[in-house]
mmCIF file of C-alpha atoms and ligand atoms in Angstrom:
data_model
loop_
_atom_site.group_PDB
_atom_site.id
_atom_site.type_symbol
_atom_site.label_atom_id
_atom_site.label_comp_id
_atom_site.label_asym_id
_atom_site.label_seq_id
_atom_site.Cartn_x
_atom_site.Cartn_y
_atom_site.Cartn_z
ATOM 1 C CA MET A 1 0.206 -0.274 0.441
ATOM 2 C CA SER A 2 1.377 3.335 -0.563
ATOM 3 C CA PRO A 3 1.937 5.569 2.088
ATOM 4 C CA ARG A 4 -0.186 8.723 2.583
ATOM 5 C CA CYS A 5 1.810 11.697 1.338
ATOM 6 C CA TRP A 6 0.687 15.668 1.246
ATOM 7 C CA ILE A 7 3.041 17.854 -1.367
ATOM 8 C CA ASN A 8 3.161 21.561 -0.231
ATOM 9 C CA GLY A 9 -0.059 20.287 1.684
ATOM 10 C CA VAL A 10 -1.732 19.100 -0.496
ATOM 11 C CA GLU A 11 -2.498 14.791 0.112
ATOM 12 C CA GLN A 12 -0.997 13.830 -3.521
ATOM 13 C CA LEU A 13 1.546 11.143 -4.438
ATOM 14 C CA ASP A 14 2.798 13.060 -7.939
ATOM 15 C CA ILE A 15 5.843 14.955 -8.186
ATOM 16 C CA THR A 16 7.569 17.053 -11.006
ATOM 17 C CA VAL A 17 10.625 15.358 -12.470
ATOM 18 C CA ALA A 18 11.706 18.706 -13.031
ATOM 19 C CA ASP A 19 11.922 18.842 -9.147
ATOM 20 C CA ARG A 20 15.492 19.349 -7.895
ATOM 21 C CA GLY A 21 15.159 16.404 -4.904
ATOM 22 C CA LEU A 22 15.156 13.767 -8.425
ATOM 23 C CA GLN A 23 17.763 16.052 -10.754
ATOM 24 C CA TYR A 24 20.727 16.491 -7.727
ATOM 25 C CA GLY A 25 19.592 15.025 -4.612
ATOM 26 C CA ASP A 26 18.784 18.966 -3.716
ATOM 27 C CA GLY A 27 17.661 18.908 0.126
ATOM 28 C CA LEU A 28 16.944 17.718 3.178
ATOM 29 C CA PHE A 29 15.062 15.223 5.195
ATOM 30 C CA GLU A 30 13.681 14.128 8.438
ATOM 31 C CA THR A 31 12.115 11.145 9.779
ATOM 32 C CA LEU A 32 10.044 11.670 13.002
ATOM 33 C CA ALA A 33 8.567 9.140 15.113
ATOM 34 C CA VAL A 34 4.755 9.695 15.921
ATOM 35 C CA PHE A 35 3.239 8.808 19.223
ATOM 36 C CA ASP A 36 -0.222 9.333 20.264
ATOM 37 C CA GLY A 37 -0.876 11.904 17.488
ATOM 38 C CA GLN A 38 2.310 13.949 18.089
ATOM 39 C CA CYS A 39 5.633 14.146 17.314
ATOM 40 C CA PRO A 40 7.630 14.552 20.414
ATOM 41 C CA ARG A 41 11.250 15.643 19.242
ATOM 42 C CA PHE A 42 9.653 18.341 16.150
ATOM 43 C CA GLN A 43 11.727 21.266 17.156
ATOM 44 C CA ASP A 44 14.687 19.275 17.453
ATOM 45 C CA HIS A 45 14.608 18.283 14.078
ATOM 46 C CA TYR A 46 12.789 21.152 12.707
ATOM 47 C CA GLN A 47 16.687 22.834 14.652
ATOM 48 C CA ARG A 48 18.449 20.354 11.812
ATOM 49 C CA LEU A 49 17.261 21.037 8.901
ATOM 50 C CA ARG A 50 17.827 25.328 10.058
ATOM 51 C CA ALA A 51 21.072 23.949 9.765
ATOM 52 C CA GLY A 52 20.957 21.887 6.595
ATOM 53 C CA CYS A 53 18.772 25.513 4.601
ATOM 54 C CA ASP A 54 21.831 27.292 6.197
ATOM 55 C CA ARG A 55 24.422 24.790 4.962
ATOM 56 C CA LEU A 56 22.747 24.112 1.533
ATOM 57 C CA GLY A 57 21.325 28.271 0.607
ATOM 58 C CA ILE A 58 17.891 26.657 0.640
ATOM 59 C CA PRO A 59 15.418 28.979 2.145
ATOM 60 C CA LEU A 60 13.863 27.552 5.797
ATOM 61 C CA PRO A 61 10.454 27.079 5.214
ATOM 62 C CA ASP A 62 7.935 28.572 8.245
ATOM 63 C CA GLU A 63 8.119 26.779 10.752
ATOM 64 C CA THR A 64 4.827 26.973 12.001
ATOM 65 C CA LEU A 65 3.347 26.019 8.309
ATOM 66 C CA LEU A 66 5.854 23.046 8.408
ATOM 67 C CA LEU A 67 4.318 21.654 12.644
ATOM 68 C CA GLN A 68 0.773 22.394 11.054
ATOM 69 C CA GLU A 69 1.500 19.741 8.031
ATOM 70 C CA VAL A 70 2.964 17.754 10.575
ATOM 71 C CA ALA A 71 0.394 17.212 12.631
ATOM 72 C CA GLN A 72 -1.918 16.984 10.497
ATOM 73 C CA ALA A 73 -0.297 14.176 8.784
ATOM 74 C CA ALA A 74 0.604 12.582 12.451
ATOM 75 C CA LYS A 75 -3.642 13.494 13.416
ATOM 76 C CA GLY A 76 -5.104 10.022 14.919
ATOM 77 C CA GLN A 77 -1.856 8.102 15.092
ATOM 78 C CA ASP A 78 -0.755 6.055 17.229
ATOM 79 C CA LYS A 79 2.433 5.268 16.421
ATOM 80 C CA ALA A 80 3.949 5.827 12.792
ATOM 81 C CA VAL A 81 6.561 7.033 10.983
ATOM 82 C CA ILE A 82 6.774 10.646 9.475
ATOM 83 C CA LYS A 83 8.995 11.613 6.831
ATOM 84 C CA LEU A 84 9.515 15.160 6.186
ATOM 85 C CA ILE A 85 11.531 16.227 2.999
ATOM 86 C CA LEU A 86 12.593 19.719 1.917
ATOM 87 C CA THR A 87 14.312 20.655 -1.736
ATOM 88 C CA SER A 88 15.234 23.214 -3.266
ATOM 89 C CA GLY A 89 12.261 23.155 -6.046
ATOM 90 C CA VAL A 90 11.802 23.000 -9.198
ATOM 91 C CA GLY A 91 14.579 24.225 -11.806
ATOM 92 C CA GLY A 92 15.724 23.410 -14.794
ATOM 93 C CA ARG A 93 18.297 21.421 -16.623
ATOM 94 C CA GLY A 94 21.496 22.583 -14.953
ATOM 95 C CA TYR A 95 22.745 22.745 -11.394
ATOM 96 C CA THR A 96 22.060 26.295 -11.540
ATOM 97 C CA ARG A 97 19.269 27.551 -8.879
ATOM 98 C CA PRO A 98 16.447 29.232 -9.621
ATOM 99 C CA VAL A 99 17.072 32.743 -8.589
ATOM 100 C CA ASN A 100 14.510 32.500 -5.661
ATOM 101 C CA PRO A 101 13.773 29.083 -5.452
ATOM 102 C CA GLN A 102 10.239 27.655 -4.562
ATOM 103 C CA VAL A 103 11.216 25.165 -1.746
ATOM 104 C CA THR A 104 9.049 21.793 -2.151
ATOM 105 C CA ARG A 105 7.435 20.341 1.254
ATOM 106 C CA ILE A 106 6.873 16.564 0.875
ATOM 107 C CA VAL A 107 5.215 14.807 4.529
ATOM 108 C CA MET A 108 5.273 10.925 4.129
ATOM 109 C CA LEU A 109 3.342 8.818 6.345
ATOM 110 C CA HIS A 110 4.840 5.486 6.794
ATOM 111 C CA ALA A 111 3.707 2.720 9.580
ATOM 112 C CA TRP A 112 6.233 2.349 12.361
ATOM 113 C CA PRO A 113 8.522 -0.555 11.656
ATOM 114 C CA ASP A 114 7.903 -3.818 13.554
ATOM 115 C CA TYR A 115 11.349 -4.554 15.426
ATOM 116 C CA PRO A 116 11.830 -7.621 17.007
ATOM 117 C CA LEU A 117 11.701 -6.903 20.843
ATOM 118 C CA ALA A 118 14.678 -8.791 21.390
ATOM 119 C CA TYR A 119 16.597 -6.511 19.489
ATOM 120 C CA TRP A 120 16.150 -3.477 23.193
ATOM 121 C CA GLN A 121 16.163 -6.459 25.465
ATOM 122 C CA ASN A 122 19.121 -8.662 24.236
ATOM 123 C CA GLY A 123 21.197 -6.523 21.283
ATOM 124 C CA ILE A 124 21.587 -6.615 17.929
ATOM 125 C CA ALA A 125 24.174 -7.758 15.497
ATOM 126 C CA MET A 126 25.861 -5.932 13.799
ATOM 127 C CA MET A 127 28.571 -6.119 10.007
ATOM 128 C CA LEU A 128 31.479 -4.637 9.236
ATOM 129 C CA CYS A 129 30.350 -2.781 5.949
ATOM 130 C CA GLN A 130 33.322 -2.309 2.915
ATOM 131 C CA THR A 131 31.404 0.928 1.745
ATOM 132 C CA ARG A 132 33.254 3.990 3.152
ATOM 133 C CA LEU A 133 31.479 7.315 3.962
ATOM 134 C CA GLY A 134 33.658 10.552 1.945
ATOM 135 C CA CYS A 135 35.164 13.307 4.134
ATOM 136 C CA ASN A 136 33.474 16.437 2.959
ATOM 137 C CA PRO A 137 32.811 19.176 6.291
ATOM 138 C CA ALA A 138 30.509 20.758 3.860
ATOM 139 C CA LEU A 139 28.488 18.397 3.693
ATOM 140 C CA ALA A 140 29.209 16.562 6.986
ATOM 141 C CA GLY A 141 26.754 16.719 9.863
ATOM 142 C CA ILE A 142 23.660 17.432 8.072
ATOM 143 C CA LYS A 143 20.776 15.144 6.515
ATOM 144 C CA HIS A 144 20.931 16.137 2.556
ATOM 145 C CA LEU A 145 19.164 13.543 0.657
ATOM 146 C CA ASN A 146 22.185 12.057 -1.214
ATOM 147 C CA ARG A 147 22.132 8.981 0.402
ATOM 148 C CA LEU A 148 24.278 7.168 -2.308
ATOM 149 C CA GLU A 149 26.679 5.689 0.776
ATOM 150 C CA GLN A 150 24.438 4.421 3.261
ATOM 151 C CA VAL A 151 22.065 2.698 0.256
ATOM 152 C CA LEU A 152 25.414 0.751 -0.619
ATOM 153 C CA ALA A 153 26.060 -0.402 2.300
ATOM 154 C CA ARG A 154 22.889 -1.854 3.427
ATOM 155 C CA ASN A 155 23.038 -3.562 -0.149
ATOM 156 C CA GLU A 156 25.773 -5.553 1.409
ATOM 157 C CA TRP A 157 23.795 -7.407 3.043
ATOM 158 C CA GLN A 158 20.405 -8.886 3.008
ATOM 159 C CA GLY A 159 18.203 -11.146 5.645
ATOM 160 C CA ASN A 160 17.875 -10.799 8.872
ATOM 161 C CA ASP A 161 21.345 -11.822 10.259
ATOM 162 C CA TYR A 162 22.440 -8.092 10.986
ATOM 163 C CA ALA A 163 20.063 -5.841 12.174
ATOM 164 C CA GLU A 164 22.869 -2.560 11.309
ATOM 165 C CA GLY A 165 26.040 -1.972 9.727
ATOM 166 C CA LEU A 166 28.837 -0.263 10.795
ATOM 167 C CA MET A 167 30.624 2.595 8.563
ATOM 168 C CA CYS A 168 33.478 3.876 8.179
ATOM 169 C CA ASP A 169 35.065 7.067 6.483
ATOM 170 C CA THR A 170 37.491 6.704 3.551
ATOM 171 C CA ASP A 171 40.650 6.975 6.254
ATOM 172 C CA GLY A 172 39.090 3.968 8.225
ATOM 173 C CA ASN A 173 38.022 5.814 11.184
ATOM 174 C CA VAL A 174 34.752 4.408 12.309
ATOM 175 C CA ILE A 175 31.597 6.726 11.596
ATOM 176 C CA GLU A 176 28.033 5.223 12.052
ATOM 177 C CA GLY A 177 25.962 3.011 11.119
ATOM 178 C CA THR A 178 24.004 2.951 7.977
ATOM 179 C CA MET A 179 20.822 4.103 9.600
ATOM 180 C CA SER A 180 22.325 5.223 13.220
ATOM 181 C CA ASN A 181 24.793 7.199 15.381
ATOM 182 C CA VAL A 182 27.396 5.062 17.018
ATOM 183 C CA TYR A 183 28.548 4.587 20.936
ATOM 184 C CA LEU A 184 30.849 2.318 22.783
ATOM 185 C CA VAL A 185 30.935 2.300 26.494
ATOM 186 C CA ARG A 186 34.297 2.285 28.819
ATOM 187 C CA ASP A 187 34.853 2.510 31.793
ATOM 188 C CA ASN A 188 31.216 4.449 31.981
ATOM 189 C CA THR A 189 32.012 7.039 29.781
ATOM 190 C CA LEU A 190 30.722 6.857 26.369
ATOM 191 C CA TYR A 191 32.796 7.920 22.950
ATOM 192 C CA THR A 192 31.001 8.525 20.103
ATOM 193 C CA PRO A 193 32.439 9.792 16.720
ATOM 194 C CA THR A 194 32.410 13.305 15.342
ATOM 195 C CA THR A 195 30.498 14.339 12.504
ATOM 196 C CA ASP A 196 32.308 17.199 11.315
ATOM 197 C CA HIS A 197 33.946 15.590 8.289
ATOM 198 C CA SER A 198 31.478 12.805 8.248
ATOM 199 C CA GLY A 199 28.479 11.011 9.011
ATOM 200 C CA VAL A 200 24.474 12.265 10.512
ATOM 201 C CA ALA A 201 24.324 14.189 13.478
ATOM 202 C CA GLY A 202 21.441 12.298 14.940
ATOM 203 C CA VAL A 203 18.871 13.647 17.051
ATOM 204 C CA MET A 204 19.366 10.937 19.406
ATOM 205 C CA ARG A 205 22.580 11.228 19.541
ATOM 206 C CA HIS A 206 21.663 14.827 20.297
ATOM 207 C CA TRP A 207 19.456 13.807 23.104
ATOM 208 C CA ILE A 208 22.352 11.155 23.951
ATOM 209 C CA LEU A 209 24.874 13.910 24.474
ATOM 210 C CA ASP A 210 22.368 16.082 26.955
ATOM 211 C CA ASN A 211 20.842 13.298 28.543
ATOM 212 C CA ALA A 212 24.313 11.023 29.455
ATOM 213 C CA PRO A 213 25.811 13.530 31.820
ATOM 214 C CA LYS A 214 22.120 13.555 33.680
ATOM 215 C CA LEU A 215 22.550 10.646 34.576
ATOM 216 C CA ASN A 216 26.120 10.753 35.761
ATOM 217 C CA ILE A 217 27.302 9.401 32.666
ATOM 218 C CA ASP A 218 30.083 11.068 30.696
ATOM 219 C CA ILE A 219 30.431 11.165 26.900
ATOM 220 C CA VAL A 220 33.560 12.336 24.562
ATOM 221 C CA GLU A 221 33.130 13.253 20.818
ATOM 222 C CA THR A 222 36.630 11.938 19.688
ATOM 223 C CA ALA A 223 37.839 9.481 16.687
ATOM 224 C CA ILE A 224 37.412 5.979 17.628
ATOM 225 C CA SER A 225 38.477 2.756 15.691
ATOM 226 C CA VAL A 226 37.332 -0.408 14.816
ATOM 227 C CA GLU A 227 39.325 -1.708 17.461
ATOM 228 C CA ASP A 228 38.458 0.266 20.235
ATOM 229 C CA ILE A 229 35.014 -1.039 18.966
ATOM 230 C CA LYS A 230 35.969 -4.680 19.468
ATOM 231 C CA GLN A 231 37.797 -3.889 22.992
ATOM 232 C CA ALA A 232 34.409 -1.333 24.412
ATOM 233 C CA ASP A 233 32.578 -2.638 27.481
ATOM 234 C CA GLU A 234 29.365 -1.875 25.972
ATOM 235 C CA VAL A 235 28.390 -0.746 21.932
ATOM 236 C CA ILE A 236 25.032 1.454 21.301
ATOM 237 C CA LEU A 237 23.451 2.296 18.355
ATOM 238 C CA SER A 238 20.595 5.143 17.830
ATOM 239 C CA ASN A 239 18.273 6.654 15.669
ATOM 240 C CA SER A 240 14.967 8.241 16.074
ATOM 241 C CA LEU A 241 12.809 5.514 15.614
ATOM 242 C CA ILE A 242 14.916 2.880 17.133
ATOM 243 C CA GLY A 243 15.585 5.834 20.024
ATOM 244 C CA LEU A 244 18.837 2.871 21.227
ATOM 245 C CA TRP A 245 19.724 -0.752 20.163
ATOM 246 C CA PRO A 246 22.826 -2.407 22.373
ATOM 247 C CA VAL A 247 24.990 -4.087 20.086
ATOM 248 C CA LYS A 248 25.380 -8.369 20.649
ATOM 249 C CA ALA A 249 27.520 -9.542 18.334
ATOM 250 C CA PHE A 250 29.686 -6.981 16.176
ATOM 251 C CA GLU A 251 32.816 -9.528 14.263
ATOM 252 C CA THR A 252 33.754 -12.020 16.566
ATOM 253 C CA CYS A 253 33.331 -9.852 19.282
ATOM 254 C CA GLU A 254 30.228 -10.340 21.770
ATOM 255 C CA PHE A 255 28.767 -7.883 24.283
ATOM 256 C CA GLN A 256 25.940 -7.864 26.853
ATOM 257 C CA PRO A 257 23.301 -4.808 26.961
ATOM 258 C CA GLY A 258 25.268 -3.005 29.798
ATOM 259 C CA PRO A 259 24.473 -0.713 32.998
ATOM 260 C CA VAL A 260 25.037 2.631 30.978
ATOM 261 C CA TYR A 261 22.585 1.311 27.603
ATOM 262 C CA TRP A 262 19.684 0.648 30.511
ATOM 263 C CA ALA A 263 20.033 3.775 31.783
ATOM 264 C CA LEU A 264 19.863 5.920 29.000
ATOM 265 C CA LEU A 265 16.844 3.707 27.294
ATOM 266 C CA LYS A 266 15.204 4.433 30.787
ATOM 267 C CA HIS A 267 15.284 7.572 30.726
ATOM 268 C CA LEU A 268 14.420 7.784 27.460
ATOM 269 C CA LEU A 269 11.329 5.797 27.190
ATOM 270 C CA LYS A 270 9.637 8.359 29.821
ATOM 271 C CA ASP A 271 8.649 10.645 26.967
ATOM 272 C CA TYR A 272 9.497 9.155 24.073
ATOM 273 C CA PRO A 273 7.681 5.171 24.091
ATOM 274 C CA VAL A 274 9.899 3.637 20.619
ATOM 275 C CA VAL A 275 9.122 -0.063 22.711
ATOM 276 C CA ASP A 276 7.996 -1.359 25.206
ATOM 277 C CA VAL A 277 10.102 -3.570 27.133
HETATM 278 C C1 PLP B 1 23.356 7.798 8.245
HETATM 279 C C2 PLP B 1 22.084 7.597 9.298
HETATM 280 N N1 PLP B 1 23.497 8.655 10.263
HETATM 281 C C3 PLP B 1 22.570 8.660 11.806
HETATM 282 C C4 PLP B 1 21.325 8.900 11.915
HETATM 283 C C5 PLP B 1 20.240 8.794 13.218
HETATM 284 O O1 PLP B 1 19.275 10.151 13.008
HETATM 285 P P1 PLP B 1 18.594 10.623 13.900
HETATM 286 O O2 PLP B 1 18.975 10.386 15.500
HETATM 287 O O3 PLP B 1 18.141 11.684 13.855
HETATM 288 O O4 PLP B 1 17.138 9.491 13.427
HETATM 289 C C6 PLP B 1 20.477 7.714 10.695
HETATM 290 C C7 PLP B 1 19.042 8.243 10.775
HETATM 291 O O5 PLP B 1 18.034 7.922 9.699
HETATM 292 C C8 PLP B 1 21.032 8.583 9.081
HETATM 293 O O6 PLP B 1 19.794 8.257 7.817
#
């Protein structure tokens, strides 16, 4: 079944081929969780859109307008996903943007993904992807529409043996999962890769950076190697739909969901009910 979709506020599925989102990936997207008809992290997603629009030089649509369109899609939904896409709108053949780009707003409503409860309780198996992430400070951190690296990486495995793949940049630094940010725990301190030259600065990552200290967990943004992951006490993944997952298997290593994971998950679930554990 097709998802419900609103383009510039009008319910429809079709979009012009001249849209620069299709022609060049000239745009941004957000994936928002809906609980009980509400998007509890709308503000954080809007802030990342603001950063992305600034970086790409695309006009940022009005917050009230976007919130209204998201609310219209979320209405009556118990638990669902909204994908919000902004593009630089309709253009000509070449790269040059129109002088006054008319941003296209796409709001799509999707079903909530039904991951097994065991992913939160026991952890997930993660593979090491061969596809590398490019280093580009101009695009790092924002959630732009060009996701070919993630598409190639996700295509490296089929089936349910792995729930996520870990990606390194071209220098071999660990950056993130194909659809998540990554953390390791050593001696009650969380370490997560910086996102200033590669990777997406996740909304859930932002929540963890804010909330870990409140739970007396130190958090450090730093360079991380595959070896560091293997030596970790705990390995954790995050995104807006999973909240947090512990990693139970990576390469030849095995991990347990540990105290840092459980403390963060319990704190998160107070107002962000991704799972009933
Ligand atoms: C490549 C990538 N990194 C990180 C994330 C996590 O972002 P967020 O926490 O905003 O969902 C995602 C989410 O889809 C992603 O696709």
